[in-house]
mmCIF file of N, CA and C in Angstrom:
data_model
loop_
_atom_site.group_PDB
_atom_site.id
_atom_site.type_symbol
_atom_site.label_atom_id
_atom_site.label_comp_id
_atom_site.label_asym_id
_atom_site.label_seq_id
_atom_site.Cartn_x
_atom_site.Cartn_y
_atom_site.Cartn_z
ATOM 1 N N MET A 1 -57.747 11.474 15.065
ATOM 2 C CA MET A 1 -57.207 12.092 16.244
ATOM 3 C C MET A 1 -56.463 11.094 17.119
ATOM 4 N N THR A 2 -56.576 9.835 16.819
ATOM 5 C CA THR A 2 -55.831 8.830 17.571
ATOM 6 C C THR A 2 -54.340 9.030 17.402
ATOM 7 N N GLU A 3 -53.940 9.455 16.217
ATOM 8 C CA GLU A 3 -52.523 9.699 15.945
ATOM 9 C C GLU A 3 -51.974 10.753 16.898
ATOM 10 N N LEU A 4 -52.744 11.762 17.165
ATOM 11 C CA LEU A 4 -52.311 12.819 18.073
ATOM 12 C C LEU A 4 -52.102 12.262 19.481
ATOM 13 N N GLY A 5 -52.990 11.403 19.908
ATOM 14 C CA GLY A 5 -52.836 10.771 21.216
ATOM 15 C C GLY A 5 -51.562 9.953 21.304
ATOM 16 N N PHE A 6 -51.292 9.184 20.257
ATOM 17 C CA PHE A 6 -50.058 8.399 20.240
ATOM 18 C C PHE A 6 -48.830 9.301 20.233
ATOM 19 N N LEU A 7 -48.884 10.395 19.485
ATOM 20 C CA LEU A 7 -47.749 11.309 19.420
ATOM 21 C C LEU A 7 -47.457 11.951 20.772
ATOM 22 N N LEU A 8 -48.470 12.134 21.577
ATOM 23 C CA LEU A 8 -48.274 12.737 22.888
ATOM 24 C C LEU A 8 -47.864 11.713 23.950
ATOM 25 N N VAL A 9 -48.433 10.511 23.879
ATOM 26 C CA VAL A 9 -48.259 9.534 24.957
ATOM 27 C C VAL A 9 -47.018 8.656 24.782
ATOM 28 N N ILE A 10 -46.722 8.225 23.561
ATOM 29 C CA ILE A 10 -45.620 7.275 23.348
ATOM 30 C C ILE A 10 -44.273 7.805 23.846
ATOM 31 N N PRO A 11 -43.873 9.047 23.523
ATOM 32 C CA PRO A 11 -42.585 9.517 24.046
ATOM 33 C C PRO A 11 -42.552 9.543 25.578
ATOM 34 N N LEU A 12 -43.653 9.932 26.187
ATOM 35 C CA LEU A 12 -43.725 9.987 27.636
ATOM 36 C C LEU A 12 -43.546 8.594 28.239
ATOM 37 N N VAL A 13 -44.276 7.622 27.713
ATOM 38 C CA VAL A 13 -44.206 6.258 28.245
ATOM 39 C C VAL A 13 -42.814 5.662 28.019
ATOM 40 N N LEU A 14 -42.259 5.845 26.834
ATOM 41 C CA LEU A 14 -40.937 5.285 26.557
ATOM 42 C C LEU A 14 -39.853 5.902 27.441
ATOM 43 N N LEU A 15 -39.896 7.204 27.624
ATOM 44 C CA LEU A 15 -38.873 7.839 28.455
ATOM 45 C C LEU A 15 -39.063 7.514 29.932
ATOM 46 N N LEU A 16 -40.289 7.338 30.385
ATOM 47 C CA LEU A 16 -40.495 6.897 31.762
ATOM 48 C C LEU A 16 -40.007 5.460 31.947
ATOM 49 N N PHE A 17 -40.235 4.612 30.950
ATOM 50 C CA PHE A 17 -39.735 3.239 31.007
ATOM 51 C C PHE A 17 -38.207 3.233 31.052
ATOM 52 N N LEU A 18 -37.579 4.049 30.214
ATOM 53 C CA LEU A 18 -36.123 4.145 30.202
ATOM 54 C C LEU A 18 -35.599 4.667 31.539
ATOM 55 N N ALA A 19 -36.265 5.661 32.102
ATOM 56 C CA ALA A 19 -35.844 6.206 33.398
ATOM 57 C C ALA A 19 -35.968 5.157 34.492
ATOM 58 N N ASN A 20 -37.051 4.392 34.464
ATOM 59 C CA ASN A 20 -37.232 3.330 35.450
ATOM 60 C C ASN A 20 -36.163 2.254 35.291
ATOM 61 N N PHE A 21 -35.848 1.905 34.053
ATOM 62 C CA PHE A 21 -34.796 0.919 33.795
ATOM 63 C C PHE A 21 -33.446 1.408 34.327
ATOM 64 N N LEU A 22 -33.096 2.649 34.034
ATOM 65 C CA LEU A 22 -31.826 3.202 34.500
ATOM 66 C C LEU A 22 -31.780 3.275 36.025
ATOM 67 N N GLN A 23 -32.907 3.596 36.609
ATOM 68 C CA GLN A 23 -32.970 3.690 38.057
ATOM 69 C C GLN A 23 -32.783 2.320 38.708
ATOM 70 N N SER A 24 -33.418 1.310 38.168
ATOM 71 C CA SER A 24 -33.307 -0.021 38.770
ATOM 72 C C SER A 24 -31.987 -0.702 38.410
ATOM 73 N N ARG A 25 -31.484 -0.479 37.225
ATOM 74 C CA ARG A 25 -30.252 -1.136 36.771
ATOM 75 C C ARG A 25 -29.008 -0.545 37.426
ATOM 76 N N PHE A 26 -28.931 0.778 37.479
ATOM 77 C CA PHE A 26 -27.731 1.441 37.961
ATOM 78 C C PHE A 26 -27.898 2.077 39.342
ATOM 79 N N GLY A 27 -29.089 1.994 39.908
ATOM 80 C CA GLY A 27 -29.320 2.536 41.231
ATOM 81 C C GLY A 27 -29.340 4.050 41.287
ATOM 82 N N TRP A 28 -29.684 4.668 40.183
ATOM 83 C CA TRP A 28 -29.759 6.125 40.163
ATOM 84 C C TRP A 28 -30.959 6.564 40.980
ATOM 85 N N GLY A 29 -30.971 7.797 41.394
ATOM 86 C CA GLY A 29 -32.010 8.310 42.288
ATOM 87 C C GLY A 29 -33.316 8.639 41.582
ATOM 88 N N GLN A 30 -34.214 9.241 42.366
ATOM 89 C CA GLN A 30 -35.532 9.628 41.860
ATOM 90 C C GLN A 30 -35.444 10.692 40.782
ATOM 91 N N TRP A 31 -34.349 11.406 40.719
ATOM 92 C CA TRP A 31 -34.212 12.453 39.713
ATOM 93 C C TRP A 31 -34.302 11.872 38.310
ATOM 94 N N THR A 32 -33.957 10.584 38.168
ATOM 95 C CA THR A 32 -34.029 9.928 36.861
ATOM 96 C C THR A 32 -35.474 9.905 36.358
ATOM 97 N N THR A 33 -36.398 9.589 37.259
ATOM 98 C CA THR A 33 -37.812 9.558 36.883
ATOM 99 C C THR A 33 -38.304 10.958 36.528
ATOM 100 N N MET A 34 -37.890 11.928 37.314
ATOM 101 C CA MET A 34 -38.307 13.310 37.028
ATOM 102 C C MET A 34 -37.736 13.786 35.692
ATOM 103 N N ALA A 35 -36.487 13.434 35.412
ATOM 104 C CA ALA A 35 -35.881 13.811 34.134
ATOM 105 C C ALA A 35 -36.603 13.122 32.978
ATOM 106 N N GLY A 36 -36.937 11.839 33.148
ATOM 107 C CA GLY A 36 -37.675 11.111 32.116
ATOM 108 C C GLY A 36 -39.052 11.707 31.885
ATOM 109 N N LEU A 37 -39.708 12.092 32.958
ATOM 110 C CA LEU A 37 -41.024 12.716 32.848
ATOM 111 C C LEU A 37 -40.942 14.039 32.104
ATOM 112 N N LEU A 38 -39.980 14.862 32.483
ATOM 113 C CA LEU A 38 -39.815 16.160 31.831
ATOM 114 C C LEU A 38 -39.464 16.016 30.357
ATOM 115 N N LEU A 39 -38.512 15.128 30.058
ATOM 116 C CA LEU A 39 -38.142 14.911 28.652
ATOM 117 C C LEU A 39 -39.300 14.331 27.850
ATOM 118 N N GLY A 40 -40.069 13.438 28.453
ATOM 119 C CA GLY A 40 -41.228 12.870 27.777
ATOM 120 C C GLY A 40 -42.268 13.917 27.444
ATOM 121 N N ILE A 41 -42.522 14.812 28.389
ATOM 122 C CA ILE A 41 -43.476 15.894 28.145
ATOM 123 C C ILE A 41 -42.962 16.813 27.046
ATOM 124 N N LEU A 42 -41.675 17.166 27.105
ATOM 125 C CA LEU A 42 -41.099 18.037 26.073
ATOM 126 C C LEU A 42 -41.159 17.383 24.693
ATOM 127 N N CYS A 43 -40.860 16.108 24.624
ATOM 128 C CA CYS A 43 -40.936 15.407 23.326
ATOM 129 C C CYS A 43 -42.379 15.340 22.830
ATOM 130 N N GLY A 44 -43.320 15.114 23.722
ATOM 131 C CA GLY A 44 -44.729 15.100 23.338
ATOM 132 C C GLY A 44 -45.187 16.439 22.811
ATOM 133 N N VAL A 45 -44.753 17.509 23.461
ATOM 134 C CA VAL A 45 -45.110 18.856 23.006
ATOM 135 C C VAL A 45 -44.479 19.141 21.644
ATOM 136 N N ALA A 46 -43.219 18.723 21.466
ATOM 137 C CA ALA A 46 -42.558 18.925 20.164
ATOM 138 C C ALA A 46 -43.281 18.148 19.068
ATOM 139 N N ASN A 47 -43.710 16.922 19.364
ATOM 140 C CA ASN A 47 -44.480 16.144 18.390
ATOM 141 C C ASN A 47 -45.804 16.816 18.070
ATOM 142 N N PHE A 48 -46.475 17.329 19.097
ATOM 143 C CA PHE A 48 -47.732 18.028 18.879
ATOM 144 C C PHE A 48 -47.529 19.252 18.000
ATOM 145 N N TRP A 49 -46.458 19.994 18.246
ATOM 146 C CA TRP A 49 -46.172 21.208 17.475
ATOM 147 C C TRP A 49 -45.961 20.871 15.997
ATOM 148 N N SER A 50 -45.172 19.834 15.715
ATOM 149 C CA SER A 50 -44.932 19.472 14.317
ATOM 150 C C SER A 50 -46.205 18.927 13.672
ATOM 151 N N PHE A 51 -47.015 18.202 14.428
ATOM 152 C CA PHE A 51 -48.296 17.692 13.933
ATOM 153 C C PHE A 51 -49.226 18.847 13.585
ATOM 154 N N ALA A 52 -49.290 19.852 14.458
ATOM 155 C CA ALA A 52 -50.160 21.006 14.211
ATOM 156 C C ALA A 52 -49.687 21.798 12.995
ATOM 157 N N LYS A 53 -48.381 21.963 12.851
ATOM 158 C CA LYS A 53 -47.860 22.673 11.677
ATOM 159 C C LYS A 53 -48.178 21.905 10.399
ATOM 160 N N TYR A 54 -48.038 20.588 10.424
ATOM 161 C CA TYR A 54 -48.334 19.769 9.244
ATOM 162 C C TYR A 54 -49.800 19.919 8.847
ATOM 163 N N TRP A 55 -50.715 19.777 9.813
ATOM 164 C CA TRP A 55 -52.135 19.850 9.476
ATOM 165 C C TRP A 55 -52.559 21.248 9.065
ATOM 166 N N THR A 56 -51.927 22.262 9.622
ATOM 167 C CA THR A 56 -52.215 23.626 9.191
ATOM 168 C C THR A 56 -51.781 23.822 7.746
ATOM 169 N N ARG A 57 -50.606 23.313 7.408
ATOM 170 C CA ARG A 57 -50.100 23.419 6.039
ATOM 171 C C ARG A 57 -50.997 22.640 5.076
ATOM 172 N N GLU A 58 -51.433 21.453 5.464
ATOM 173 C CA GLU A 58 -52.328 20.660 4.608
ATOM 174 C C GLU A 58 -53.678 21.342 4.424
ATOM 175 N N ALA A 59 -54.223 21.919 5.491
ATOM 176 C CA ALA A 59 -55.511 22.606 5.382
ATOM 177 C C ALA A 59 -55.396 23.819 4.466
ATOM 178 N N LYS A 60 -54.296 24.537 4.573
ATOM 179 C CA LYS A 60 -54.076 25.702 3.703
ATOM 180 C C LYS A 60 -53.961 25.273 2.244
ATOM 181 N N LYS A 61 -53.237 24.168 2.016
ATOM 182 C CA LYS A 61 -53.069 23.671 0.654
ATOM 183 C C LYS A 61 -54.420 23.228 0.073
ATOM 184 N N ASN A 62 -55.218 22.526 0.854
ATOM 185 C CA ASN A 62 -56.538 22.086 0.391
ATOM 186 C C ASN A 62 -57.466 23.276 0.156
ATOM 187 N N GLU A 63 -57.346 24.284 0.989
ATOM 188 C CA GLU A 63 -58.155 25.479 0.816
ATOM 189 C C GLU A 63 -57.797 26.178 -0.499
ATOM 190 N N ASP A 64 -56.503 26.263 -0.776
ATOM 191 C CA ASP A 64 -56.058 26.890 -2.016
ATOM 192 C C ASP A 64 -56.501 26.081 -3.245
ATOM 193 N N GLU A 65 -56.475 24.755 -3.157
ATOM 194 C CA GLU A 65 -56.904 23.908 -4.263
ATOM 195 C C GLU A 65 -58.390 24.049 -4.521
ATOM 196 N N ASN A 66 -59.170 24.118 -3.440
ATOM 197 C CA ASN A 66 -60.619 24.247 -3.583
ATOM 198 C C ASN A 66 -61.018 25.623 -4.099
ATOM 199 N N LEU A 67 -60.191 26.596 -3.865
ATOM 200 C CA LEU A 67 -60.469 27.951 -4.305
ATOM 201 C C LEU A 67 -60.469 28.032 -5.836
ATOM 202 N N TRP A 68 -59.620 27.260 -6.496
ATOM 203 C CA TRP A 68 -59.484 27.316 -7.949
ATOM 204 C C TRP A 68 -60.426 26.362 -8.690
ATOM 205 N N LYS A 69 -61.231 25.613 -7.984
ATOM 206 C CA LYS A 69 -62.152 24.677 -8.653
ATOM 207 C C LYS A 69 -63.439 25.353 -9.024
#
């Protein structure tokens, strides 16, 4: 389950870091942080969705394999 934590947190942290960099480098406003936060959350949710679909598919495949044994 550690992988799931990384999939949720890493995009958020990276996009917040990028937003902070853009804000300090180019003097952009607070909206940069809010945009980074929103994009980070959306990317984390998208990663979670693909992770859940993968594990559901794997569980179904293992269930089907065990059924024929």
